[in-house]
Short mmCIF file of C-alpha atoms and ligand atoms in Angstrom, two decimals:
data_model
loop_
_atom_site.label_atom_id
_atom_site.label_comp_id
_atom_site.label_asym_id
_atom_site.label_seq_id
_atom_site.Cartn_x
_atom_site.Cartn_y
_atom_site.Cartn_z
CA UNK A 1 10.64 64.10 11.45
CA UNK A 2 8.34 62.47 8.90
CA UNK A 3 8.16 65.70 6.96
CA UNK A 4 7.33 63.87 3.82
CA UNK A 5 4.17 62.43 5.38
CA UNK A 6 2.72 65.85 6.08
CA UNK A 7 2.42 66.35 2.34
CA UNK A 8 -0.18 63.58 2.11
CA UNK A 9 -3.80 63.61 3.17
CA UNK A 10 -3.85 60.15 4.72
CA UNK A 11 -7.55 60.18 5.54
CA UNK A 12 -8.52 60.83 1.95
CA UNK A 13 -6.05 58.23 0.77
CA UNK A 14 -7.78 55.61 2.90
CA UNK A 15 -11.25 56.75 1.91
CA UNK A 16 -10.43 56.46 -1.77
CA UNK A 17 -8.97 52.95 -1.51
CA UNK A 18 -10.95 50.49 -3.70
CA UNK A 19 -12.39 47.53 -1.79
CA UNK A 20 -11.94 44.87 -4.52
CA UNK A 21 -8.70 43.00 -5.27
CA UNK A 22 -6.31 43.36 -6.98
CA UNK A 23 -7.43 47.00 -7.53
CA UNK A 24 -6.94 47.80 -3.86
CA UNK A 25 -3.34 46.60 -3.85
CA UNK A 26 -2.52 48.33 -7.13
CA UNK A 27 -3.78 51.51 -5.49
CA UNK A 28 -1.60 51.02 -2.39
CA UNK A 29 1.44 50.25 -4.53
CA UNK A 30 0.97 53.63 -6.19
CA UNK A 31 0.43 55.43 -2.88
CA UNK A 32 3.44 53.82 -1.19
CA UNK A 33 5.56 54.67 -4.20
CA UNK A 34 4.59 58.34 -3.87
CA UNK A 35 5.27 58.38 -0.14
CA UNK A 36 8.67 56.74 -0.56
CA UNK A 37 9.54 59.10 -3.41
CA UNK A 38 8.79 62.05 -1.14
CA UNK A 39 10.90 60.50 1.56
CA UNK A 40 13.74 59.90 -0.88
CA UNK A 41 13.63 63.54 -2.02
CA UNK A 42 13.84 64.72 1.59
CA UNK A 43 16.85 62.52 2.18
CA UNK A 44 18.47 63.84 -0.99
CA UNK A 45 17.87 67.44 0.06
CA UNK A 46 19.38 66.92 3.50
CA UNK A 47 22.42 65.11 2.11
CA UNK A 48 21.52 62.03 4.14
CA UNK A 49 20.93 59.93 1.03
CA UNK A 50 24.45 60.55 -0.27
CA UNK A 51 25.91 59.73 3.11
CA UNK A 52 23.98 56.49 3.38
CA UNK A 53 24.09 55.12 -0.18
CA UNK A 54 27.39 56.54 -1.42
CA UNK A 55 27.72 58.18 -4.83
CA UNK A 56 27.51 55.04 -6.96
CA UNK A 57 24.37 53.50 -5.47
CA UNK A 58 22.72 56.90 -5.26
CA UNK A 59 23.34 57.44 -8.94
CA UNK A 60 21.80 54.07 -9.74
CA UNK A 61 18.72 54.91 -7.66
CA UNK A 62 18.21 58.32 -9.26
CA UNK A 63 18.79 57.05 -12.80
CA UNK A 64 16.21 54.32 -12.32
CA UNK A 65 13.87 56.62 -10.36
CA UNK A 66 13.88 54.07 -7.58
CA UNK A 67 12.89 54.62 -3.94
CA UNK A 68 15.50 52.33 -2.37
CA UNK A 69 16.90 48.79 -2.31
CA UNK A 70 14.96 45.68 -1.33
CA UNK A 71 16.23 42.23 -0.44
CA UNK A 72 14.14 39.05 -0.20
CA UNK A 73 15.51 35.82 1.28
CA UNK A 74 13.53 32.64 0.67
CA UNK A 75 13.89 29.79 3.15
CA UNK A 76 11.41 27.19 1.90
CA UNK A 77 10.26 25.09 -1.02
CA UNK A 78 9.32 26.01 -4.61
CA UNK A 79 5.97 27.28 -3.35
CA UNK A 80 7.79 29.80 -1.18
CA UNK A 81 10.15 30.69 -4.00
CA UNK A 82 7.18 31.45 -6.23
CA UNK A 83 5.61 33.58 -3.47
CA UNK A 84 8.89 35.50 -3.26
CA UNK A 85 8.67 36.29 -6.97
CA UNK A 86 5.20 37.75 -6.36
CA UNK A 87 6.45 39.74 -3.37
CA UNK A 88 9.36 41.07 -5.42
CA UNK A 89 6.91 42.00 -8.18
CA UNK A 90 5.02 44.16 -5.68
CA UNK A 91 8.21 45.73 -4.29
CA UNK A 92 9.48 46.59 -7.77
CA UNK A 93 6.12 48.11 -8.65
CA UNK A 94 6.51 50.30 -5.57
CA UNK A 95 9.89 51.39 -6.88
CA UNK A 96 12.43 49.29 -5.00
CA UNK A 97 15.48 47.85 -6.76
CA UNK A 98 16.35 44.27 -5.92
CA UNK A 99 19.70 43.67 -4.22
CA UNK A 100 21.59 40.57 -3.06
CA UNK A 101 22.75 42.39 0.01
CA UNK A 102 20.90 42.55 3.33
CA UNK A 103 22.23 46.07 3.68
CA UNK A 104 18.99 47.32 2.13
CA UNK A 105 16.06 49.65 2.80
CA UNK A 106 13.60 46.79 2.88
CA UNK A 107 14.52 43.27 3.93
CA UNK A 108 11.95 40.50 3.73
CA UNK A 109 12.41 36.94 5.00
CA UNK A 110 10.00 34.44 3.48
CA UNK A 111 10.21 31.74 6.13
CA UNK A 112 9.74 27.96 6.23
CA UNK A 113 8.84 25.79 9.21
CA UNK A 114 8.80 22.28 7.75
CA UNK A 115 11.74 21.20 9.95
CA UNK A 116 13.19 22.89 13.00
CA UNK A 117 16.50 23.79 11.30
CA UNK A 118 14.54 26.03 8.90
CA UNK A 119 13.24 27.99 11.92
CA UNK A 120 16.65 28.18 13.57
CA UNK A 121 18.16 29.68 10.41
CA UNK A 122 15.60 32.49 10.48
CA UNK A 123 16.29 33.33 14.14
CA UNK A 124 20.02 33.32 13.47
CA UNK A 125 19.74 35.71 10.54
CA UNK A 126 17.32 37.96 12.44
CA UNK A 127 19.90 38.38 15.17
CA UNK A 128 22.41 39.50 12.57
CA UNK A 129 19.91 41.92 10.98
CA UNK A 130 19.67 43.74 14.28
CA UNK A 131 23.26 44.93 13.88
CA UNK A 132 22.59 46.00 10.29
CA UNK A 133 19.54 47.98 11.35
CA UNK A 134 21.46 49.80 14.06
CA UNK A 135 23.54 51.37 11.30
CA UNK A 136 20.46 52.22 9.22
CA UNK A 137 17.49 52.98 11.48
CA UNK A 138 15.30 53.68 8.42
CA UNK A 139 15.59 50.08 7.32
CA UNK A 140 12.33 48.10 7.32
CA UNK A 141 12.32 44.40 8.20
CA UNK A 142 9.41 42.14 7.29
CA UNK A 143 8.75 38.46 7.96
CA UNK A 144 6.24 36.31 6.12
CA UNK A 145 5.74 32.69 5.10
CA UNK A 146 4.93 29.45 6.85
CA UNK A 147 6.70 30.08 10.15
CA UNK A 148 4.60 33.21 10.70
CA UNK A 149 1.44 31.08 10.59
CA UNK A 150 2.54 29.64 13.95
CA UNK A 151 1.48 31.68 16.96
CA UNK A 152 4.48 30.60 19.01
CA UNK A 153 6.91 31.85 16.36
CA UNK A 154 5.13 35.22 16.08
CA UNK A 155 5.13 35.57 19.88
CA UNK A 156 8.86 34.84 19.98
CA UNK A 157 9.60 37.41 17.28
CA UNK A 158 7.52 40.04 19.07
CA UNK A 159 9.29 39.35 22.34
CA UNK A 160 12.89 38.96 21.26
CA UNK A 161 13.26 40.69 17.89
CA UNK A 162 11.71 44.11 18.33
CA UNK A 163 13.48 45.41 15.23
CA UNK A 164 10.93 43.60 13.02
CA UNK A 165 8.45 46.01 11.40
CA UNK A 166 5.94 43.87 9.51
CA UNK A 167 4.69 40.31 9.98
CA UNK A 168 2.28 38.55 7.66
CA UNK A 169 1.50 34.96 6.73
CA UNK A 170 1.01 32.70 3.74
CA UNK A 171 -2.60 33.68 2.97
CA UNK A 172 -2.18 37.42 2.48
CA UNK A 173 1.10 37.92 0.62
CA UNK A 174 -0.86 39.90 -1.97
CA UNK A 175 -1.41 42.56 0.74
CA UNK A 176 2.25 43.57 1.11
CA UNK A 177 1.75 47.11 -0.30
CA UNK A 178 -1.12 47.84 2.07
CA UNK A 179 0.83 46.55 5.07
CA UNK A 180 3.81 48.65 4.08
CA UNK A 181 1.50 51.66 3.85
CA UNK A 182 0.26 51.02 7.41
CA UNK A 183 3.80 50.77 8.69
CA UNK A 184 4.95 53.94 6.92
CA UNK A 185 1.98 55.94 8.14
CA UNK A 186 2.51 55.43 11.79
CA UNK A 187 2.02 51.82 12.84
CA UNK A 188 4.82 50.34 14.92
CA UNK A 189 4.80 46.60 14.38
CA UNK A 190 2.19 45.68 11.77
CA UNK A 191 1.18 42.05 12.26
CA UNK A 192 -1.49 40.57 9.99
CA UNK A 193 -1.66 36.79 9.90
CA UNK A 194 -4.77 35.04 8.60
CA UNK A 195 -5.76 31.61 9.82
CA UNK A 196 -7.04 30.57 6.42
CA UNK A 197 -8.67 31.85 3.26
CA UNK A 198 -10.94 30.82 0.41
CA UNK A 199 -9.67 33.57 -1.83
CA UNK A 200 -7.14 33.32 -4.62
CA UNK A 201 -6.06 36.80 -5.77
CA UNK A 202 -5.04 36.76 -9.44
CA UNK A 203 -3.22 39.30 -11.59
CA UNK A 204 -0.72 40.95 -9.30
CA UNK A 205 2.76 41.84 -10.59
CA UNK A 206 5.41 39.09 -10.54
CA UNK A 207 9.18 39.43 -10.95
CA UNK A 208 10.62 36.12 -12.16
CA UNK A 209 14.04 34.92 -11.11
CA UNK A 210 14.70 33.26 -14.48
CA UNK A 211 13.52 34.73 -17.79
CA UNK A 212 13.14 31.29 -19.41
CA UNK A 213 11.47 29.18 -16.73
CA UNK A 214 8.83 29.72 -14.13
CA UNK A 215 6.84 28.06 -11.38
CA UNK A 216 3.07 28.24 -11.78
CA UNK A 217 0.80 27.63 -8.81
CA UNK A 218 -2.03 25.32 -9.75
CA UNK A 219 -3.28 24.84 -6.20
CA UNK A 220 -2.63 26.06 -2.69
CA UNK A 221 -2.74 24.29 0.68
CA UNK A 222 -2.93 20.62 1.59
CA UNK A 223 -5.63 18.34 3.02
CA UNK A 224 -3.54 15.26 3.67
CA UNK A 225 -2.40 15.75 7.24
CA UNK A 226 0.53 13.34 7.14
CA UNK A 227 1.08 12.90 10.86
CA UNK A 228 4.59 14.45 10.90
CA UNK A 229 3.83 17.45 8.71
CA UNK A 230 3.09 21.07 9.57
CA UNK A 231 2.23 22.19 6.03
CA UNK A 232 -1.58 21.69 6.23
CA UNK A 233 -1.61 23.87 9.37
CA UNK A 234 0.39 26.72 7.87
CA UNK A 235 -0.83 26.61 4.27
CA UNK A 236 -4.50 25.89 4.94
CA UNK A 237 -6.99 23.76 3.04
CA UNK A 238 -6.60 22.72 -0.56
CA UNK A 239 -7.74 25.30 -3.13
CA UNK A 240 -7.29 24.80 -6.88
CA UNK A 241 -7.00 27.59 -9.39
CA UNK A 242 -9.33 27.46 -12.37
CA UNK A 243 -7.79 25.81 -15.44
CA UNK A 244 -8.49 28.94 -17.54
CA UNK A 245 -6.50 31.10 -15.11
CA UNK A 246 -3.59 28.65 -15.14
CA UNK A 247 -3.57 28.32 -18.92
CA UNK A 248 -3.82 32.10 -19.38
CA UNK A 249 -0.89 32.64 -17.03
CA UNK A 250 1.24 30.07 -18.88
CA UNK A 251 0.36 31.60 -22.27
CA UNK A 252 1.43 35.01 -20.96
CA UNK A 253 4.66 33.52 -19.59
CA UNK A 254 5.43 31.88 -22.93
CA UNK A 255 4.80 35.17 -24.72
CA UNK A 256 7.34 36.64 -22.31
CA UNK A 257 10.06 34.10 -23.15
CA UNK A 258 9.35 31.18 -20.81
CA UNK A 259 9.99 27.72 -22.28
CA UNK A 260 9.69 25.59 -19.13
CA UNK A 261 7.01 25.65 -16.45
CA UNK A 262 6.87 23.82 -13.13
CA UNK A 263 3.26 23.27 -12.04
CA UNK A 264 3.24 23.70 -8.27
CA UNK A 265 1.10 22.25 -5.51
CA UNK A 266 1.64 20.21 -2.33
CA UNK A 267 -0.26 17.36 -3.93
CA UNK A 268 -0.83 18.06 -7.62
CA UNK A 269 -2.51 14.70 -8.13
CA UNK A 270 -5.58 15.89 -6.26
CA UNK A 271 -5.77 19.06 -8.39
CA UNK A 272 -9.22 20.20 -9.45
CA UNK A 273 -11.32 18.06 -7.12
CA UNK A 274 -12.76 21.07 -5.28
CA UNK A 275 -13.48 23.20 -8.36
CA UNK A 276 -17.01 24.13 -9.34
CA UNK A 277 -16.43 22.12 -12.53
CA UNK A 278 -14.00 19.41 -11.38
CA UNK A 279 -11.00 18.71 -13.65
CA UNK A 280 -8.33 16.06 -13.14
CA UNK A 281 -4.62 16.87 -13.06
CA UNK A 282 -4.17 14.59 -16.08
CA UNK A 283 -6.64 16.71 -18.09
CA UNK A 284 -4.91 19.90 -17.02
CA UNK A 285 -1.56 18.45 -18.08
CA UNK A 286 -2.94 17.64 -21.54
CA UNK A 287 -4.21 21.20 -21.92
CA UNK A 288 -0.90 22.71 -20.84
CA UNK A 289 0.84 20.39 -23.31
CA UNK A 290 -1.12 22.05 -26.15
CA UNK A 291 0.28 25.51 -25.46
CA UNK A 292 2.28 26.61 -28.45
CA UNK A 293 5.83 27.78 -27.77
CA UNK A 294 6.05 25.98 -24.44
CA UNK A 295 8.78 23.32 -24.50
CA UNK A 296 8.93 21.63 -21.11
CA UNK A 297 6.48 20.87 -18.32
CA UNK A 298 7.46 19.76 -14.84
CA UNK A 299 5.29 19.37 -11.76
CA UNK A 300 5.73 19.04 -8.02
CA UNK A 301 4.72 17.31 -5.79
CA UNK A 302 2.97 14.03 -6.56
CA UNK A 303 1.45 12.07 -3.69
CA UNK A 304 1.65 8.33 -4.45
CA UNK A 305 -1.84 7.68 -3.08
CA UNK A 306 -3.47 9.86 -5.76
CA UNK A 307 -1.28 9.06 -8.77
CA UNK A 308 -3.81 7.67 -11.26
CA UNK A 309 -3.33 5.52 -14.36
CA UNK A 310 -4.96 8.37 -16.24
CA UNK A 311 -2.03 10.57 -15.17
CA UNK A 312 0.58 7.97 -16.14
CA UNK A 313 -1.03 7.78 -19.59
CA UNK A 314 -1.07 11.58 -19.90
CA UNK A 315 2.60 11.79 -18.87
CA UNK A 316 3.45 9.19 -21.48
CA UNK A 317 1.52 10.89 -24.28
CA UNK A 318 2.27 14.54 -23.59
CA UNK A 319 5.44 15.38 -25.51
CA UNK A 320 6.40 18.34 -23.34
CA UNK A 321 6.09 16.61 -19.97
CA UNK A 322 9.61 15.97 -18.72
CA UNK A 323 11.03 12.53 -18.21
CA UNK A 324 11.17 12.89 -14.44
CA UNK A 325 8.87 12.17 -11.54
CA UNK A 326 9.40 13.17 -7.93
CA UNK A 327 7.53 10.57 -5.91
CA UNK A 328 8.01 11.00 -2.16
CA UNK A 329 8.32 7.65 -0.37
CA UNK A 330 8.83 8.93 3.22
CA UNK A 331 9.25 5.36 4.53
CA UNK A 332 9.44 1.88 3.04
CA UNK A 333 7.73 0.25 6.01
CA UNK A 334 3.98 -0.27 5.65
CA UNK A 335 3.64 -0.11 9.42
CA UNK A 336 5.36 3.31 9.59
CA UNK A 337 3.50 4.56 6.49
CA UNK A 338 0.27 3.82 8.33
CA UNK A 339 1.40 5.77 11.36
CA UNK A 340 2.46 8.58 9.03
CA UNK A 341 -1.08 8.62 7.58
CA UNK A 342 0.30 8.31 4.06
CA UNK A 343 -2.49 5.99 2.93
CA UNK A 344 -0.36 3.64 0.80
CA UNK A 345 1.70 0.57 1.70
CA UNK A 346 5.17 -0.49 0.64
CA UNK A 347 3.55 -2.87 -1.87
CA UNK A 348 1.27 -0.13 -3.26
CA UNK A 349 4.27 2.10 -3.79
CA UNK A 350 6.37 -0.57 -5.52
CA UNK A 351 3.43 -1.58 -7.73
CA UNK A 352 2.95 2.07 -8.69
CA UNK A 353 6.62 2.38 -9.63
CA UNK A 354 6.23 -0.75 -11.79
CA UNK A 355 3.21 0.73 -13.59
CA UNK A 356 5.07 4.01 -14.21
CA UNK A 357 8.17 2.26 -15.52
CA UNK A 358 6.11 -0.07 -17.72
CA UNK A 359 4.59 3.00 -19.40
CA UNK A 360 7.71 5.21 -19.42
CA UNK A 361 10.74 2.89 -19.18
CA UNK A 362 13.52 5.49 -19.03
CA UNK A 363 11.84 7.86 -16.55
CA UNK A 364 14.02 9.27 -13.80
CA UNK A 365 12.55 8.86 -10.33
CA UNK A 366 13.48 10.94 -7.30
CA UNK A 367 12.07 10.94 -3.79
CA UNK A 368 11.90 12.29 -0.22
CA UNK A 369 12.61 10.02 2.75
CA UNK A 370 12.27 10.66 6.48
CA UNK A 371 14.52 8.75 8.88
CA UNK A 372 13.66 8.27 12.55
CA UNK A 373 9.91 8.76 12.46
CA UNK A 374 8.54 7.94 15.96
CA UNK A 375 8.49 4.21 16.57
CA UNK A 376 10.74 3.34 13.60
CA UNK A 377 12.57 0.06 14.36
CA UNK A 378 15.64 -1.40 12.69
CA UNK A 379 13.28 -3.68 10.69
CA UNK A 380 11.22 -0.69 9.53
CA UNK A 381 14.38 1.08 8.46
CA UNK A 382 15.54 -2.02 6.55
CA UNK A 383 12.26 -1.87 4.61
CA UNK A 384 13.13 1.68 3.55
CA UNK A 385 16.58 0.54 2.39
CA UNK A 386 14.89 -2.29 0.52
CA UNK A 387 12.66 0.11 -1.45
CA UNK A 388 15.66 2.34 -2.19
CA UNK A 389 17.54 -0.69 -3.60
CA UNK A 390 14.58 -1.84 -5.66
CA UNK A 391 13.52 1.51 -7.13
CA UNK A 392 17.06 2.82 -7.67
CA UNK A 393 16.32 6.55 -7.49
CA UNK A 394 18.28 9.12 -9.49
CA UNK A 395 18.42 11.11 -6.28
CA UNK A 396 16.70 11.27 -2.93
CA UNK A 397 16.27 14.04 -0.38
CA UNK A 398 16.81 12.44 3.00
CA UNK A 399 15.59 14.12 6.17
CA UNK A 400 15.94 13.42 9.85
CA UNK A 401 12.49 13.46 11.44
CA UNK A 402 11.87 16.81 13.13
CA UNK A 403 9.19 17.25 15.80
CA UNK A 404 6.55 19.79 14.71
CA UNK A 405 4.46 21.04 17.63
CA UNK A 406 0.76 20.42 17.12
CA UNK A 407 1.14 17.49 14.71
CA UNK A 408 0.04 13.99 15.82
CA UNK A 409 3.56 12.52 15.54
CA UNK A 410 4.94 15.05 18.01
CA UNK A 411 3.32 13.19 20.89
CA UNK A 412 4.42 9.72 19.76
CA UNK A 413 7.43 7.99 21.30
CA UNK A 414 10.61 9.31 19.68
CA UNK A 415 13.61 7.31 18.42
CA UNK A 416 16.91 8.09 20.24
CA UNK A 417 19.05 10.63 18.38
CA UNK A 418 22.14 8.43 18.05
CA UNK A 419 20.09 5.64 16.44
CA UNK A 420 18.55 8.07 13.96
CA UNK A 421 21.92 9.56 13.05
CA UNK A 422 23.41 6.15 12.38
CA UNK A 423 20.46 5.14 10.15
CA UNK A 424 20.58 8.47 8.35
CA UNK A 425 24.24 7.95 7.42
CA UNK A 426 23.55 4.41 6.18
CA UNK A 427 20.63 5.60 4.06
CA UNK A 428 22.59 8.51 2.62
CA UNK A 429 25.49 6.32 1.53
CA UNK A 430 23.11 3.78 -0.08
CA UNK A 431 21.22 6.54 -1.91
CA UNK A 432 24.47 8.09 -3.16
CA UNK A 433 25.95 4.79 -4.26
CA UNK A 434 22.87 3.96 -6.35
CA UNK A 435 22.52 7.50 -7.75
CA UNK A 436 26.16 7.32 -8.89
CA UNK A 437 25.36 4.10 -10.74
CA UNK A 438 22.12 5.15 -12.44
CA UNK A 439 22.77 8.82 -13.21
CA UNK A 440 25.25 8.08 -15.99
CA UNK A 441 22.95 5.85 -18.00
CA UNK A 442 22.74 8.26 -20.98
CA UNK A 443 26.51 8.59 -21.43
CA UNK A 444 27.45 8.63 -25.12
CA UNK A 445 24.03 9.77 -26.36
CA UNK A 446 22.91 13.15 -27.72
CA UNK A 447 20.24 14.80 -25.57
CA UNK A 448 18.29 18.06 -25.46
CA UNK A 449 19.63 20.44 -22.81
CA UNK A 450 17.92 23.62 -21.59
CA UNK A 451 20.79 25.99 -20.87
CA UNK A 452 20.26 27.73 -17.53
CA UNK A 453 23.39 29.64 -16.52
CA UNK A 454 27.10 30.18 -17.05
CA UNK A 455 29.10 27.36 -15.45
CA UNK A 456 30.14 28.40 -11.93
CA UNK A 457 33.40 26.52 -12.09
CA UNK A 458 34.71 26.73 -15.64
CA UNK A 459 35.21 29.80 -17.82
CA UNK A 460 33.69 29.40 -21.32
CA UNK A 461 31.23 26.70 -20.17
CA UNK A 462 27.48 26.76 -19.53
CA UNK A 463 25.24 24.62 -17.35
CA UNK A 464 21.88 23.18 -18.33
CA UNK A 465 19.45 20.38 -17.62
CA UNK A 466 18.24 17.28 -19.38
CA UNK A 467 14.53 16.60 -19.44
CA UNK A 468 15.17 14.09 -16.62
CA UNK A 469 16.57 16.98 -14.56
CA UNK A 470 20.23 15.85 -14.56
CA UNK A 471 22.74 18.69 -14.89
CA UNK A 472 25.10 18.97 -17.87
CA UNK A 473 28.15 21.24 -18.28
CA UNK A 474 29.47 21.95 -21.76
CA UNK A 475 31.43 24.61 -23.70
CA UNK A 476 29.24 27.54 -24.69
CA UNK A 477 28.51 31.19 -24.02
CA UNK A 478 25.77 33.08 -22.24
CA UNK A 479 23.86 33.73 -25.48
CA UNK A 480 22.68 30.10 -25.14
CA UNK A 481 20.90 30.73 -21.83
CA UNK A 482 17.21 29.92 -22.15
CA UNK A 483 17.75 27.88 -25.33
CA UNK A 484 17.36 24.15 -25.82
CA UNK A 485 20.37 22.67 -27.59
CA UNK A 486 21.62 19.20 -28.58
CA UNK A 487 24.50 18.06 -26.43
CA UNK A 488 26.53 14.85 -26.60
CA UNK A 489 26.99 13.51 -23.06
CA UNK A 490 30.62 12.53 -23.04
CA UNK A 491 31.33 11.67 -19.45
CA UNK A 492 29.27 11.03 -16.34
CA UNK A 493 30.76 12.37 -13.13
CA UNK A 494 28.36 10.80 -10.67
CA UNK A 495 25.52 13.30 -10.47
CA UNK A 496 26.24 15.38 -13.58
CA UNK A 497 27.58 15.11 -17.10
CA UNK A 498 30.30 16.81 -19.09
CA UNK A 499 29.28 17.25 -22.72
CA UNK A 500 30.01 18.81 -26.10
CA UNK A 501 27.59 20.68 -28.40
CA UNK A 502 26.37 18.02 -30.84
CA UNK A 503 26.87 20.20 -33.97
CA UNK A 504 30.60 20.43 -33.21
CA UNK A 505 30.84 16.68 -33.05
CA UNK A 506 29.27 16.19 -36.44
CA UNK A 507 31.61 18.50 -38.17
N1 LIG B 601 3.80 17.91 -0.26
C1 LIG B 601 5.01 17.24 -0.41
C2 LIG B 601 6.07 17.53 0.63
C3 LIG B 601 6.27 18.86 1.19
S1 LIG B 601 7.42 18.95 2.50
C4 LIG B 601 4.73 15.76 -0.34
O1 LIG B 601 3.80 15.31 0.27
O2 LIG B 601 5.53 15.03 -0.88
C5 LIG B 601 8.88 18.27 1.75
C6 LIG B 601 9.42 17.09 2.46
O3 LIG B 601 9.83 17.44 3.77
C7 LIG B 601 8.47 15.94 2.67
O4 LIG B 601 8.33 15.14 1.55
C8 LIG B 601 9.08 15.21 3.83
O5 LIG B 601 9.99 14.23 3.37
C9 LIG B 601 9.85 16.29 4.56
N2 LIG B 601 9.23 16.58 5.85
C10 LIG B 601 8.01 17.09 6.08
N3 LIG B 601 7.79 17.19 7.40
C11 LIG B 601 8.90 16.73 8.02
C12 LIG B 601 9.29 16.58 9.39
N4 LIG B 601 8.47 16.90 10.40
N5 LIG B 601 10.53 16.08 9.65
C13 LIG B 601 11.36 15.74 8.64
N6 LIG B 601 11.04 15.85 7.36
C14 LIG B 601 9.83 16.35 7.03
FE1 LIG B 602 2.82 17.51 4.23
FE2 LIG B 602 1.73 15.22 3.53
FE3 LIG B 602 0.64 17.52 2.70
FE4 LIG B 602 2.96 16.71 1.71
S1 LIG B 602 1.00 15.66 1.48
S2 LIG B 602 2.46 18.75 2.42
S3 LIG B 602 3.93 15.72 3.44
S4 LIG B 602 0.75 16.78 4.80
FE1 LIG B 603 8.44 25.14 4.13
FE2 LIG B 603 6.08 26.15 3.86
FE3 LIG B 603 7.24 25.02 1.79
S1 LIG B 603 6.80 25.03 5.59
S2 LIG B 603 8.51 23.48 2.73
S3 LIG B 603 7.94 26.81 2.84
S4 LIG B 603 5.07 25.01 2.27
#
């Protein structure tokens, strides 16, 4: 057993490891690759590889000089999705091939804990993975992400899911190669979760999901402590990346074919406040707008309390900034907003929407709303409906309040489930009714569409997005993917359009 390991001098390997990052991780990626190559050769020699992979997959692995298949499942928000691209970058550097299937040599779940159903999904899938691993005892299972920052979740995994091999958190994703090395060289369960960090490790490999668009982290963590929210506890304090690092990354992405970036942070409007040389988000946006070859800029998420007039002006003037703003409301009741620690009132929010619409009249607004926050009365809920009717959102993500242990709201008096459910249904139907009315407002016009994929439902069609984020389906082929084309919006079908390429229309 572990024949392949005896060919390596593990002590020397550790002694030679650089101490600085990212050099240290690049080193471990190389070492792990060599170890897994040796292991793969042993399995080839014994015939085990053929038995396990079958002829076709084995041929793919040998042709691509790969060490096995890896699968990453992402459970959370865009921040998690971006982390998964970094994790996949590391795994591919090690020599894994990505696969959609969980029947893989390395399976990684990047978890989310923002609401309890996110946690339950992970436990459910972990149970299923146990049966997969029984068939392939060599399989490695790793868990990372926000849920792993919670001690109770880690304890539960250790107790009930002993088939998990590696656990790490949100602060040390860059360390995946080193953790994998520890696991391969003898460790049983490798658990390494950091409580927090000041460090931002730049320049590790990244494997993007889309060639033409990309998320770009501009900051990590959150300092807002909304009373219902677990994110500040699992993502740590706010840290902004330096503008030069962000701009360099975007320039490199553009050189590599990216035309749209999504600037990511839990509260992008407070970007840059903690930098050595403070910079506002509005200034950053203007600099990103100057990057040649970049076509579209999106950002997520904006906290209403920090959305400045300077930013509204920058959004208006920057040509590449998309005509869409996600502005989480959470509740329309000033009383509830206070208990949520959101630090704006219903009136502040509505006045902000007025200022935004005065500057950018056709902007599409979307939002997040929580129903059933502790202490929410029928009157409070009516206030939320009132804001929804006044703002008329293009779409809204509606959530049932979920108790997060350790947050202030968890110990407040909860609203009965049946009441919450009934309010949730009323809100959802109001949101959908309004979205159906406003989403079609550009019918009959020609608009720029960034083509993203073949249409799932119709042969010979492609699917893309308007700058305001609405989806459009129109006749076209895959050569259009990643391109921005003029499309006449012929028909609105509630939340999306059917269109025709504008050239065809003109002759
Ligand atoms: N930083 C972003 C939100 C990140 S979480 C912001 O402040 O807007 C995404 C959304 O999940 C939140 O906007 C909120 O609507 C919802 N959410 C967060 N915690 C929740 C909880 N405990 N129960 C239900 N929904 C929650
Ligand atoms: Fe959570 Fe509030 Fe921070 Fe958003 S701003 S991540 S809702 S604490
Ligand atoms: Fe979930 Fe973490 Fe994002 S808790 S919503 S994955 S920041």
